[in-house]
C-alpha cells in the first residue's frame, strides 16, 4: 500500500481506535470525581374524579394515582396523599392512560404545496418541522406513537432527541422508510419524468425478490429502527394509478415478515386491496393498516391469525371530502383514488368490527394535520363501535399490538406515568377526546388546565 493511502477498513479501524482513546480520556476524570447522585424527585399524586380502567373496559370512580419519577407507584381508590407529595387536583376530569397512535408520519404533512415542497425542501427542513408536529401530537394527548414511514430514517433521530430531552414529543417507535417494490407505493419516483426517477434498490427500501427483502430489513436493523412497515398494495397519495393492486408477491411478503420477525420486529402492513391483505395475514403480519377493500375471507383469516386491524378511518374520510370539495385538491391520479376510499373504509371498519376482528388505534396523521389525531374516535363510534372499545383501541389494544403493554396502555403500578384527562366522560360523549386539557408523559406535565406548560430541556 502506498504511503499516504489507506483502505476503507483501515480508516474504520483508525476511527474506532481514535474514538476509544477519546472516550477513555473523557471518562477517566468521572471515576475520580464522581458527582453526588441527584436527589429523588418528590412524589406526585393525581386526584382523578374518574379513571379509565382500559384493561377491564370500565370507568372507575374517584381515584388517586401516585407517581414517583417517570413511573406510577400506586393506584388507590378515593383521594389520598403521600408525605411531601405534590397533589394535582383534576376536578371535573376523567383520567385516561396516555393515548397511543399506532400509525403516524411525524416528518411529513400534506398541504396544498406538499408535492412541490418535496422537490425544494432539504431533509433538514422536514426534520425541523417534525419537532413542531411531534409536540402538537403530544399536546393532543398522544404520549406514544408508531411512526410508519419516513424518508431517510429522520424519525430515528427525532425519537432519540425526544428521549434525550432535547425536544418535546411523544414516545416514538419508528419504522424508518416503508419497504415496497419498484413502482409501488413506497417508490418516490412514481409519476416523475424519467430522468428524475432514481435507480433504487434494497438499500433504499425498494425490493425485487426475496434476497432484497432480507437485505432491506437488515438495513433497517442497521439503522436502529423499532419496527418494520411494508407495503403490499398501491395507495392513495402516490402518483400511480391504483390504490388496491398487489405490489409484493406472496414470496416477497413472507420473506419480509420472516426477516422482520427474525430480528424481533413487529410488522405493520399498508394494504388496501383484498389480495394484498390476504398475503400479509398469511405471511404472519402483526397488523393491517387501512384495509379499505378487505373482504370476508380476509376478516376470517385475521381472526384466525390474531392480526390487528389499524383502520385510519378519519384519513379515508378526510381525503374523500377534500377531493369532493375541490377538484384540484390533489393531482389527477390521486384525486380519482381519494374519491373511492372514504365511504368504502367506513363500511369495511363496521363490517370488520361486527366480524370480531381485533382493532388498534391508528390515524395516518400527516395525511391530515398533526395534533388532530383524536378525530378517528367519533367515526369509529359512528360505524358501530362502543366508545369504550374505541378508547381501548387507543390504550391497551395499541400497547398490546406494539408489545409494550408492560409499560404503557393502562394506568397501573410499575407502568410509565403517561396520563391524560378530558373535561367529562368520553364514554358518554366521545367528542370530548378533542378537548384533552391535561397531559403527563413519563411523570412530566406538558399540558395543564388546557394550557401548554413551558418545556425545559433536560439534555446536557
PDB file of C-alpha atoms in Angstrom, residues 149-421:
ATOM      1  CA  UNK A 149     -42.720   5.570   7.314  1.00  0.00           C
ATOM      2  CA  UNK A 150     -40.302   8.424   6.813  1.00  0.00           C
ATOM      3  CA  UNK A 151     -37.767   9.318   4.098  1.00  0.00           C
ATOM      4  CA  UNK A 152     -34.227   8.755   5.372  1.00  0.00           C
ATOM      5  CA  UNK A 153     -34.555   7.492   8.957  1.00  0.00           C
ATOM      6  CA  UNK A 154     -35.036  11.047  10.194  1.00  0.00           C
ATOM      7  CA  UNK A 155     -37.616   9.922  12.753  1.00  0.00           C
ATOM      8  CA  UNK A 156     -34.939   7.712  14.309  1.00  0.00           C
ATOM      9  CA  UNK A 157     -33.114  10.936  15.125  1.00  0.00           C
ATOM     10  CA  UNK A 158     -36.346  12.596  16.267  1.00  0.00           C
ATOM     11  CA  UNK A 159     -37.032   9.648  18.578  1.00  0.00           C
ATOM     12  CA  UNK A 160     -33.562   9.816  20.053  1.00  0.00           C
ATOM     13  CA  UNK A 161     -33.605  13.571  20.671  1.00  0.00           C
ATOM     14  CA  UNK A 162     -37.020  13.346  22.363  1.00  0.00           C
ATOM     15  CA  UNK A 163     -35.727  10.517  24.544  1.00  0.00           C
ATOM     16  CA  UNK A 164     -32.654  12.578  25.465  1.00  0.00           C
ATOM     17  CA  UNK A 165     -34.811  15.542  26.458  1.00  0.00           C
ATOM     18  CA  UNK A 166     -33.817  17.989  23.711  1.00  0.00           C
ATOM     19  CA  UNK A 167     -37.338  18.435  22.322  1.00  0.00           C
ATOM     20  CA  UNK A 168     -40.879  17.720  23.458  1.00  0.00           C
ATOM     21  CA  UNK A 169     -42.782  14.927  21.793  1.00  0.00           C
ATOM     22  CA  UNK A 170     -44.389  11.533  22.240  1.00  0.00           C
ATOM     23  CA  UNK A 171     -42.539   8.310  22.838  1.00  0.00           C
ATOM     24  CA  UNK A 172     -41.763   7.131  19.287  1.00  0.00           C
ATOM     25  CA  UNK A 173     -41.456   3.645  17.846  1.00  0.00           C
ATOM     26  CA  UNK A 174     -40.295   4.211  14.300  1.00  0.00           C
ATOM     27  CA  UNK A 175     -40.118   2.049  11.198  1.00  0.00           C
ATOM     28  CA  UNK A 176     -37.859   4.306   9.171  1.00  0.00           C
ATOM     29  CA  UNK A 177     -38.781   4.209   5.444  1.00  0.00           C
ATOM     30  CA  UNK A 178     -41.569   1.866   4.378  1.00  0.00           C
ATOM     31  CA  UNK A 179     -40.460  -1.134   2.314  1.00  0.00           C
ATOM     32  CA  UNK A 180     -42.115  -1.739  -1.050  1.00  0.00           C
ATOM     33  CA  UNK A 181     -41.465  -2.686  -4.659  1.00  0.00           C
ATOM     34  CA  UNK A 182     -40.210  -0.861  -7.746  1.00  0.00           C
ATOM     35  CA  UNK A 183     -43.006   1.392  -8.976  1.00  0.00           C
ATOM     36  CA  UNK A 184     -45.054   0.667  -5.854  1.00  0.00           C
ATOM     37  CA  UNK A 185     -46.484   2.936  -3.196  1.00  0.00           C
ATOM     38  CA  UNK A 186     -43.091   3.192  -1.456  1.00  0.00           C
ATOM     39  CA  UNK A 187     -41.228   4.228  -4.630  1.00  0.00           C
ATOM     40  CA  UNK A 188     -40.741   8.014  -4.566  1.00  0.00           C
ATOM     41  CA  UNK A 189     -40.001   8.005  -8.299  1.00  0.00           C
ATOM     42  CA  UNK A 190     -43.632   7.294  -9.210  1.00  0.00           C
ATOM     43  CA  UNK A 191     -45.090   9.902 -11.540  1.00  0.00           C
ATOM     44  CA  UNK A 192     -41.826  11.792 -12.117  1.00  0.00           C
ATOM     45  CA  UNK A 193     -40.279  12.256 -15.538  1.00  0.00           C
ATOM     46  CA  UNK A 194     -37.796   9.508 -16.346  1.00  0.00           C
ATOM     47  CA  UNK A 195     -34.603  11.495 -15.749  1.00  0.00           C
ATOM     48  CA  UNK A 196     -35.790  12.266 -12.199  1.00  0.00           C
ATOM     49  CA  UNK A 197     -36.585   8.661 -11.353  1.00  0.00           C
ATOM     50  CA  UNK A 198     -33.746   7.277  -9.219  1.00  0.00           C
ATOM     51  CA  UNK A 199     -32.397   3.764  -9.649  1.00  0.00           C
ATOM     52  CA  UNK A 200     -33.294   2.435  -6.225  1.00  0.00           C
ATOM     53  CA  UNK A 201     -32.862  -0.896  -4.503  1.00  0.00           C
ATOM     54  CA  UNK A 202     -32.932  -2.682  -1.176  1.00  0.00           C
ATOM     55  CA  UNK A 203     -30.659  -0.072   0.403  1.00  0.00           C
ATOM     56  CA  UNK A 204     -33.437   2.448  -0.389  1.00  0.00           C
ATOM     57  CA  UNK A 205     -36.203   0.127   0.909  1.00  0.00           C
ATOM     58  CA  UNK A 206     -37.274  -0.884  -2.622  1.00  0.00           C
ATOM     59  CA  UNK A 207     -37.118  -4.619  -3.185  1.00  0.00           C
ATOM     60  CA  UNK A 208     -37.453  -7.042  -6.083  1.00  0.00           C
ATOM     61  CA  UNK A 209     -37.236 -10.605  -4.823  1.00  0.00           C
ATOM     62  CA  UNK A 210     -36.710 -12.400  -1.546  1.00  0.00           C
ATOM     63  CA  UNK A 211     -32.983 -11.693  -1.255  1.00  0.00           C
ATOM     64  CA  UNK A 212     -33.734  -7.970  -1.483  1.00  0.00           C
ATOM     65  CA  UNK A 213     -36.378  -8.424   1.215  1.00  0.00           C
ATOM     66  CA  UNK A 214     -33.840  -9.749   3.706  1.00  0.00           C
ATOM     67  CA  UNK A 215     -31.308  -7.091   2.726  1.00  0.00           C
ATOM     68  CA  UNK A 216     -33.829  -4.277   3.226  1.00  0.00           C
ATOM     69  CA  UNK A 217     -34.832  -5.485   6.704  1.00  0.00           C
ATOM     70  CA  UNK A 218     -31.191  -5.897   7.666  1.00  0.00           C
ATOM     71  CA  UNK A 219     -30.501  -2.328   6.526  1.00  0.00           C
ATOM     72  CA  UNK A 220     -33.329  -1.142   8.772  1.00  0.00           C
ATOM     73  CA  UNK A 221     -31.837  -3.098  11.658  1.00  0.00           C
ATOM     74  CA  UNK A 222     -28.509  -1.412  10.949  1.00  0.00           C
ATOM     75  CA  UNK A 223     -30.213   1.980  11.160  1.00  0.00           C
ATOM     76  CA  UNK A 224     -31.727   1.134  14.569  1.00  0.00           C
ATOM     77  CA  UNK A 225     -35.450   1.175  13.806  1.00  0.00           C
ATOM     78  CA  UNK A 226     -38.056  -0.125  16.272  1.00  0.00           C
ATOM     79  CA  UNK A 227     -40.495  -1.784  13.892  1.00  0.00           C
ATOM     80  CA  UNK A 228     -40.991  -2.587  10.202  1.00  0.00           C
ATOM     81  CA  UNK A 229     -43.532  -1.206   7.728  1.00  0.00           C
ATOM     82  CA  UNK A 230     -44.145  -2.897   4.373  1.00  0.00           C
ATOM     83  CA  UNK A 231     -46.498  -2.028   1.518  1.00  0.00           C
ATOM     84  CA  UNK A 232     -48.227  -4.907  -0.245  1.00  0.00           C
ATOM     85  CA  UNK A 233     -50.629  -2.814  -2.340  1.00  0.00           C
ATOM     86  CA  UNK A 234     -50.987   0.549  -4.002  1.00  0.00           C
ATOM     87  CA  UNK A 235     -52.007   3.627  -2.063  1.00  0.00           C
ATOM     88  CA  UNK A 236     -53.900   6.864  -2.351  1.00  0.00           C
ATOM     89  CA  UNK A 237     -51.348   9.668  -2.273  1.00  0.00           C
ATOM     90  CA  UNK A 238     -48.658   8.389  -4.634  1.00  0.00           C
ATOM     91  CA  UNK A 239     -48.815   9.413  -8.304  1.00  0.00           C
ATOM     92  CA  UNK A 240     -49.579   5.955  -9.704  1.00  0.00           C
ATOM     93  CA  UNK A 241     -52.974   4.826 -10.897  1.00  0.00           C
ATOM     94  CA  UNK A 242     -54.023   2.060  -8.487  1.00  0.00           C
ATOM     95  CA  UNK A 243     -54.939   2.088  -4.828  1.00  0.00           C
ATOM     96  CA  UNK A 244     -55.556  -1.643  -4.389  1.00  0.00           C
ATOM     97  CA  UNK A 245     -53.377  -3.665  -6.783  1.00  0.00           C
ATOM     98  CA  UNK A 246     -50.965  -6.149  -5.214  1.00  0.00           C
ATOM     99  CA  UNK A 247     -47.377  -4.900  -5.333  1.00  0.00           C
ATOM    100  CA  UNK A 248     -45.440  -7.587  -3.473  1.00  0.00           C
ATOM    101  CA  UNK A 249     -45.548 -11.272  -4.350  1.00  0.00           C
ATOM    102  CA  UNK A 250     -46.564 -13.809  -1.755  1.00  0.00           C
ATOM    103  CA  UNK A 251     -42.937 -14.967  -1.524  1.00  0.00           C
ATOM    104  CA  UNK A 252     -41.633 -11.398  -1.083  1.00  0.00           C
ATOM    105  CA  UNK A 253     -44.222 -10.696   1.602  1.00  0.00           C
ATOM    106  CA  UNK A 254     -43.351 -13.872   3.505  1.00  0.00           C
ATOM    107  CA  UNK A 255     -39.642 -13.068   3.267  1.00  0.00           C
ATOM    108  CA  UNK A 256     -40.111  -9.549   4.611  1.00  0.00           C
ATOM    109  CA  UNK A 257     -42.219 -10.709   7.552  1.00  0.00           C
ATOM    110  CA  UNK A 258     -39.877 -13.604   8.299  1.00  0.00           C
ATOM    111  CA  UNK A 259     -36.831 -11.336   8.227  1.00  0.00           C
ATOM    112  CA  UNK A 260     -38.515  -8.756  10.449  1.00  0.00           C
ATOM    113  CA  UNK A 261     -39.610 -11.353  12.984  1.00  0.00           C
ATOM    114  CA  UNK A 262     -36.116 -12.855  12.923  1.00  0.00           C
ATOM    115  CA  UNK A 263     -34.849  -9.511  14.189  1.00  0.00           C
ATOM    116  CA  UNK A 264     -37.603  -9.176  16.784  1.00  0.00           C
ATOM    117  CA  UNK A 265     -39.691  -6.573  14.972  1.00  0.00           C
ATOM    118  CA  UNK A 266     -43.454  -6.341  14.702  1.00  0.00           C
ATOM    119  CA  UNK A 267     -44.685  -5.718  11.159  1.00  0.00           C
ATOM    120  CA  UNK A 268     -47.327  -3.223  10.086  1.00  0.00           C
ATOM    121  CA  UNK A 269     -48.586  -3.702   6.527  1.00  0.00           C
ATOM    122  CA  UNK A 270     -50.021  -0.949   4.368  1.00  0.00           C
ATOM    123  CA  UNK A 271     -52.680  -2.782   2.352  1.00  0.00           C
ATOM    124  CA  UNK A 272     -55.865  -1.534   0.707  1.00  0.00           C
ATOM    125  CA  UNK A 273     -56.684  -4.433  -1.652  1.00  0.00           C
ATOM    126  CA  UNK A 274     -58.109  -7.767  -0.526  1.00  0.00           C
ATOM    127  CA  UNK A 275     -55.366  -9.924  -2.076  1.00  0.00           C
ATOM    128  CA  UNK A 276     -52.554  -7.821  -0.620  1.00  0.00           C
ATOM    129  CA  UNK A 277     -54.245  -8.092   2.777  1.00  0.00           C
ATOM    130  CA  UNK A 278     -54.559 -11.881   2.438  1.00  0.00           C
ATOM    131  CA  UNK A 279     -50.886 -12.262   1.531  1.00  0.00           C
ATOM    132  CA  UNK A 280     -49.831 -10.191   4.529  1.00  0.00           C
ATOM    133  CA  UNK A 281     -52.032 -12.057   7.003  1.00  0.00           C
ATOM    134  CA  UNK A 282     -50.929 -15.488   5.754  1.00  0.00           C
ATOM    135  CA  UNK A 283     -47.307 -14.323   5.985  1.00  0.00           C
ATOM    136  CA  UNK A 284     -47.803 -13.552   9.692  1.00  0.00           C
ATOM    137  CA  UNK A 285     -48.017  -9.755   9.679  1.00  0.00           C
ATOM    138  CA  UNK A 286     -48.865  -8.222  13.038  1.00  0.00           C
ATOM    139  CA  UNK A 287     -51.218  -5.508  11.763  1.00  0.00           C
ATOM    140  CA  UNK A 288     -53.029  -4.448   8.632  1.00  0.00           C
ATOM    141  CA  UNK A 289     -53.098  -0.687   8.033  1.00  0.00           C
ATOM    142  CA  UNK A 290     -56.055   0.922   6.166  1.00  0.00           C
ATOM    143  CA  UNK A 291     -57.598  -2.338   4.842  1.00  0.00           C
ATOM    144  CA  UNK A 292     -60.066  -0.431   2.671  1.00  0.00           C
ATOM    145  CA  UNK A 293     -61.179  -3.282   0.396  1.00  0.00           C
ATOM    146  CA  UNK A 294     -60.865  -6.051   2.977  1.00  0.00           C
ATOM    147  CA  UNK A 295     -63.284  -8.891   2.244  1.00  0.00           C
ATOM    148  CA  UNK A 296     -64.939 -11.579   4.367  1.00  0.00           C
ATOM    149  CA  UNK A 297     -62.103 -14.065   3.715  1.00  0.00           C
ATOM    150  CA  UNK A 298     -59.562 -11.512   4.943  1.00  0.00           C
ATOM    151  CA  UNK A 299     -61.579 -10.913   8.103  1.00  0.00           C
ATOM    152  CA  UNK A 300     -61.829 -14.642   8.781  1.00  0.00           C
ATOM    153  CA  UNK A 301     -58.072 -15.057   8.297  1.00  0.00           C
ATOM    154  CA  UNK A 302     -57.305 -12.097  10.537  1.00  0.00           C
ATOM    155  CA  UNK A 303     -59.359 -13.628  13.341  1.00  0.00           C
ATOM    156  CA  UNK A 304     -57.618 -16.977  12.878  1.00  0.00           C
ATOM    157  CA  UNK A 305     -54.139 -15.412  12.888  1.00  0.00           C
ATOM    158  CA  UNK A 306     -54.832 -12.814  15.596  1.00  0.00           C
ATOM    159  CA  UNK A 307     -53.910  -9.994  13.212  1.00  0.00           C
ATOM    160  CA  UNK A 308     -54.733  -6.481  14.381  1.00  0.00           C
ATOM    161  CA  UNK A 309     -56.598  -4.027  12.174  1.00  0.00           C
ATOM    162  CA  UNK A 310     -55.429  -0.385  12.293  1.00  0.00           C
ATOM    163  CA  UNK A 311     -58.091   1.304  10.147  1.00  0.00           C
ATOM    164  CA  UNK A 312     -57.032   5.005   9.869  1.00  0.00           C
ATOM    165  CA  UNK A 313     -60.710   5.746   9.331  1.00  0.00           C
ATOM    166  CA  UNK A 314     -60.609   9.541   9.546  1.00  0.00           C
ATOM    167  CA  UNK A 315     -57.867   9.759   6.930  1.00  0.00           C
ATOM    168  CA  UNK A 316     -60.071   7.912   4.454  1.00  0.00           C
ATOM    169  CA  UNK A 317     -62.933  10.312   5.069  1.00  0.00           C
ATOM    170  CA  UNK A 318     -60.599  13.317   5.036  1.00  0.00           C
ATOM    171  CA  UNK A 319     -59.103  12.645   1.594  1.00  0.00           C
ATOM    172  CA  UNK A 320     -62.513  11.849   0.100  1.00  0.00           C
ATOM    173  CA  UNK A 321     -64.072  15.046   1.426  1.00  0.00           C
ATOM    174  CA  UNK A 322     -61.125  17.107   0.182  1.00  0.00           C
ATOM    175  CA  UNK A 323     -61.413  15.568  -3.267  1.00  0.00           C
ATOM    176  CA  UNK A 324     -65.187  16.168  -3.348  1.00  0.00           C
ATOM    177  CA  UNK A 325     -64.840  19.760  -2.204  1.00  0.00           C
ATOM    178  CA  UNK A 326     -62.066  20.738  -4.596  1.00  0.00           C
ATOM    179  CA  UNK A 327     -61.469  19.058  -7.979  1.00  0.00           C
ATOM    180  CA  UNK A 328     -57.877  20.305  -7.824  1.00  0.00           C
ATOM    181  CA  UNK A 329     -57.139  19.272  -4.226  1.00  0.00           C
ATOM    182  CA  UNK A 330     -54.784  16.558  -5.441  1.00  0.00           C
ATOM    183  CA  UNK A 331     -53.051  15.643  -8.706  1.00  0.00           C
ATOM    184  CA  UNK A 332     -55.486  13.847 -11.094  1.00  0.00           C
ATOM    185  CA  UNK A 333     -54.235  10.313 -10.323  1.00  0.00           C
ATOM    186  CA  UNK A 334     -54.528  10.936  -6.592  1.00  0.00           C
ATOM    187  CA  UNK A 335     -57.875  12.704  -6.915  1.00  0.00           C
ATOM    188  CA  UNK A 336     -59.505   9.668  -8.527  1.00  0.00           C
ATOM    189  CA  UNK A 337     -58.271   7.329  -5.796  1.00  0.00           C
ATOM    190  CA  UNK A 338     -59.184   9.712  -2.990  1.00  0.00           C
ATOM    191  CA  UNK A 339     -62.817   9.724  -4.089  1.00  0.00           C
ATOM    192  CA  UNK A 340     -63.013   5.942  -3.633  1.00  0.00           C
ATOM    193  CA  UNK A 341     -61.680   5.275  -0.181  1.00  0.00           C
ATOM    194  CA  UNK A 342     -63.783   7.204   2.353  1.00  0.00           C
ATOM    195  CA  UNK A 343     -67.213   5.541   2.026  1.00  0.00           C
ATOM    196  CA  UNK A 344     -65.698   2.111   1.444  1.00  0.00           C
ATOM    197  CA  UNK A 345     -63.467   2.355   4.510  1.00  0.00           C
ATOM    198  CA  UNK A 346     -66.401   3.322   6.735  1.00  0.00           C
ATOM    199  CA  UNK A 347     -68.259   0.210   5.583  1.00  0.00           C
ATOM    200  CA  UNK A 348     -65.227  -2.047   5.953  1.00  0.00           C
ATOM    201  CA  UNK A 349     -64.473  -0.915   9.505  1.00  0.00           C
ATOM    202  CA  UNK A 350     -68.067  -1.511  10.595  1.00  0.00           C
ATOM    203  CA  UNK A 351     -68.109  -4.960   8.980  1.00  0.00           C
ATOM    204  CA  UNK A 352     -64.747  -5.937  10.480  1.00  0.00           C
ATOM    205  CA  UNK A 353     -65.857  -4.943  13.979  1.00  0.00           C
ATOM    206  CA  UNK A 354     -69.025  -6.999  13.630  1.00  0.00           C
ATOM    207  CA  UNK A 355     -66.926  -9.922  12.379  1.00  0.00           C
ATOM    208  CA  UNK A 356     -64.830  -9.858  15.563  1.00  0.00           C
ATOM    209  CA  UNK A 357     -61.516  -8.637  14.127  1.00  0.00           C
ATOM    210  CA  UNK A 358     -59.145  -7.143  16.724  1.00  0.00           C
ATOM    211  CA  UNK A 359     -58.566  -3.383  16.413  1.00  0.00           C
ATOM    212  CA  UNK A 360     -55.837  -0.974  17.455  1.00  0.00           C
ATOM    213  CA  UNK A 361     -55.999   2.790  17.054  1.00  0.00           C
ATOM    214  CA  UNK A 362     -54.043   4.452  14.255  1.00  0.00           C
ATOM    215  CA  UNK A 363     -54.717   7.579  12.264  1.00  0.00           C
ATOM    216  CA  UNK A 364     -52.202   8.160   9.423  1.00  0.00           C
ATOM    217  CA  UNK A 365     -51.729  11.673  10.857  1.00  0.00           C
ATOM    218  CA  UNK A 366     -49.613  13.645   8.460  1.00  0.00           C
ATOM    219  CA  UNK A 367     -52.116  12.992   5.694  1.00  0.00           C
ATOM    220  CA  UNK A 368     -54.145  15.471   7.722  1.00  0.00           C
ATOM    221  CA  UNK A 369     -52.732  17.961  10.256  1.00  0.00           C
ATOM    222  CA  UNK A 370     -50.783  16.590  13.197  1.00  0.00           C
ATOM    223  CA  UNK A 371     -52.375  17.165  16.571  1.00  0.00           C
ATOM    224  CA  UNK A 372     -55.838  16.220  15.304  1.00  0.00           C
ATOM    225  CA  UNK A 373     -55.262  12.515  15.968  1.00  0.00           C
ATOM    226  CA  UNK A 374     -58.421  12.323  18.087  1.00  0.00           C
ATOM    227  CA  UNK A 375     -60.698  12.641  15.043  1.00  0.00           C
ATOM    228  CA  UNK A 376     -60.838   8.890  14.432  1.00  0.00           C
ATOM    229  CA  UNK A 377     -62.775   8.396  17.680  1.00  0.00           C
ATOM    230  CA  UNK A 378     -66.173   9.798  16.582  1.00  0.00           C
ATOM    231  CA  UNK A 379     -66.064   7.950  13.251  1.00  0.00           C
ATOM    232  CA  UNK A 380     -65.315   4.656  15.000  1.00  0.00           C
ATOM    233  CA  UNK A 381     -68.359   5.208  17.189  1.00  0.00           C
ATOM    234  CA  UNK A 382     -70.383   6.217  14.131  1.00  0.00           C
ATOM    235  CA  UNK A 383     -69.781   2.842  12.440  1.00  0.00           C
ATOM    236  CA  UNK A 384     -71.000   0.924  15.482  1.00  0.00           C
ATOM    237  CA  UNK A 385     -68.162   0.610  17.994  1.00  0.00           C
ATOM    238  CA  UNK A 386     -68.913   1.330  21.641  1.00  0.00           C
ATOM    239  CA  UNK A 387     -66.994   4.372  22.835  1.00  0.00           C
ATOM    240  CA  UNK A 388     -65.298   2.219  25.470  1.00  0.00           C
ATOM    241  CA  UNK A 389     -63.889  -0.098  22.828  1.00  0.00           C
ATOM    242  CA  UNK A 390     -62.630   2.861  20.785  1.00  0.00           C
ATOM    243  CA  UNK A 391     -60.796   4.094  23.896  1.00  0.00           C
ATOM    244  CA  UNK A 392     -59.343   0.628  24.480  1.00  0.00           C
ATOM    245  CA  UNK A 393     -58.107   0.658  20.884  1.00  0.00           C
ATOM    246  CA  UNK A 394     -56.020   3.747  21.693  1.00  0.00           C
ATOM    247  CA  UNK A 395     -54.742   2.404  25.011  1.00  0.00           C
ATOM    248  CA  UNK A 396     -54.391  -1.260  25.949  1.00  0.00           C
ATOM    249  CA  UNK A 397     -55.048  -2.664  22.445  1.00  0.00           C
ATOM    250  CA  UNK A 398     -52.425  -0.486  20.796  1.00  0.00           C
ATOM    251  CA  UNK A 399     -49.975  -1.201  23.615  1.00  0.00           C
ATOM    252  CA  UNK A 400     -50.503  -4.946  23.165  1.00  0.00           C
ATOM    253  CA  UNK A 401     -50.008  -4.711  19.404  1.00  0.00           C
ATOM    254  CA  UNK A 402     -46.751  -2.846  19.965  1.00  0.00           C
ATOM    255  CA  UNK A 403     -45.682  -5.361  22.654  1.00  0.00           C
ATOM    256  CA  UNK A 404     -45.344  -2.505  25.126  1.00  0.00           C
ATOM    257  CA  UNK A 405     -48.286  -3.345  27.398  1.00  0.00           C
ATOM    258  CA  UNK A 406     -45.950  -3.899  30.371  1.00  0.00           C
ATOM    259  CA  UNK A 407     -45.044  -0.212  30.212  1.00  0.00           C
ATOM    260  CA  UNK A 408     -47.971   1.659  28.647  1.00  0.00           C
ATOM    261  CA  UNK A 409     -51.644   1.261  27.751  1.00  0.00           C
ATOM    262  CA  UNK A 410     -53.130   1.368  31.247  1.00  0.00           C
ATOM    263  CA  UNK A 411     -52.679   3.266  34.496  1.00  0.00           C
ATOM    264  CA  UNK A 412     -51.103   0.789  36.891  1.00  0.00           C
ATOM    265  CA  UNK A 413     -48.231   0.498  39.333  1.00  0.00           C
ATOM    266  CA  UNK A 414     -44.929  -0.018  37.556  1.00  0.00           C
ATOM    267  CA  UNK A 415     -46.024   1.491  34.259  1.00  0.00           C
ATOM    268  CA  UNK A 416     -44.939   4.808  32.798  1.00  0.00           C
ATOM    269  CA  UNK A 417     -46.770   7.791  34.264  1.00  0.00           C
ATOM    270  CA  UNK A 418     -48.470   8.575  30.960  1.00  0.00           C
ATOM    271  CA  UNK A 419     -51.832  10.084  31.920  1.00  0.00           C
ATOM    272  CA  UNK A 420     -54.210  12.439  30.130  1.00  0.00           C
ATOM    273  CA  UNK A 421     -57.525  13.953  31.137  1.00  0.00           C
TER     274      UNK A 421
END
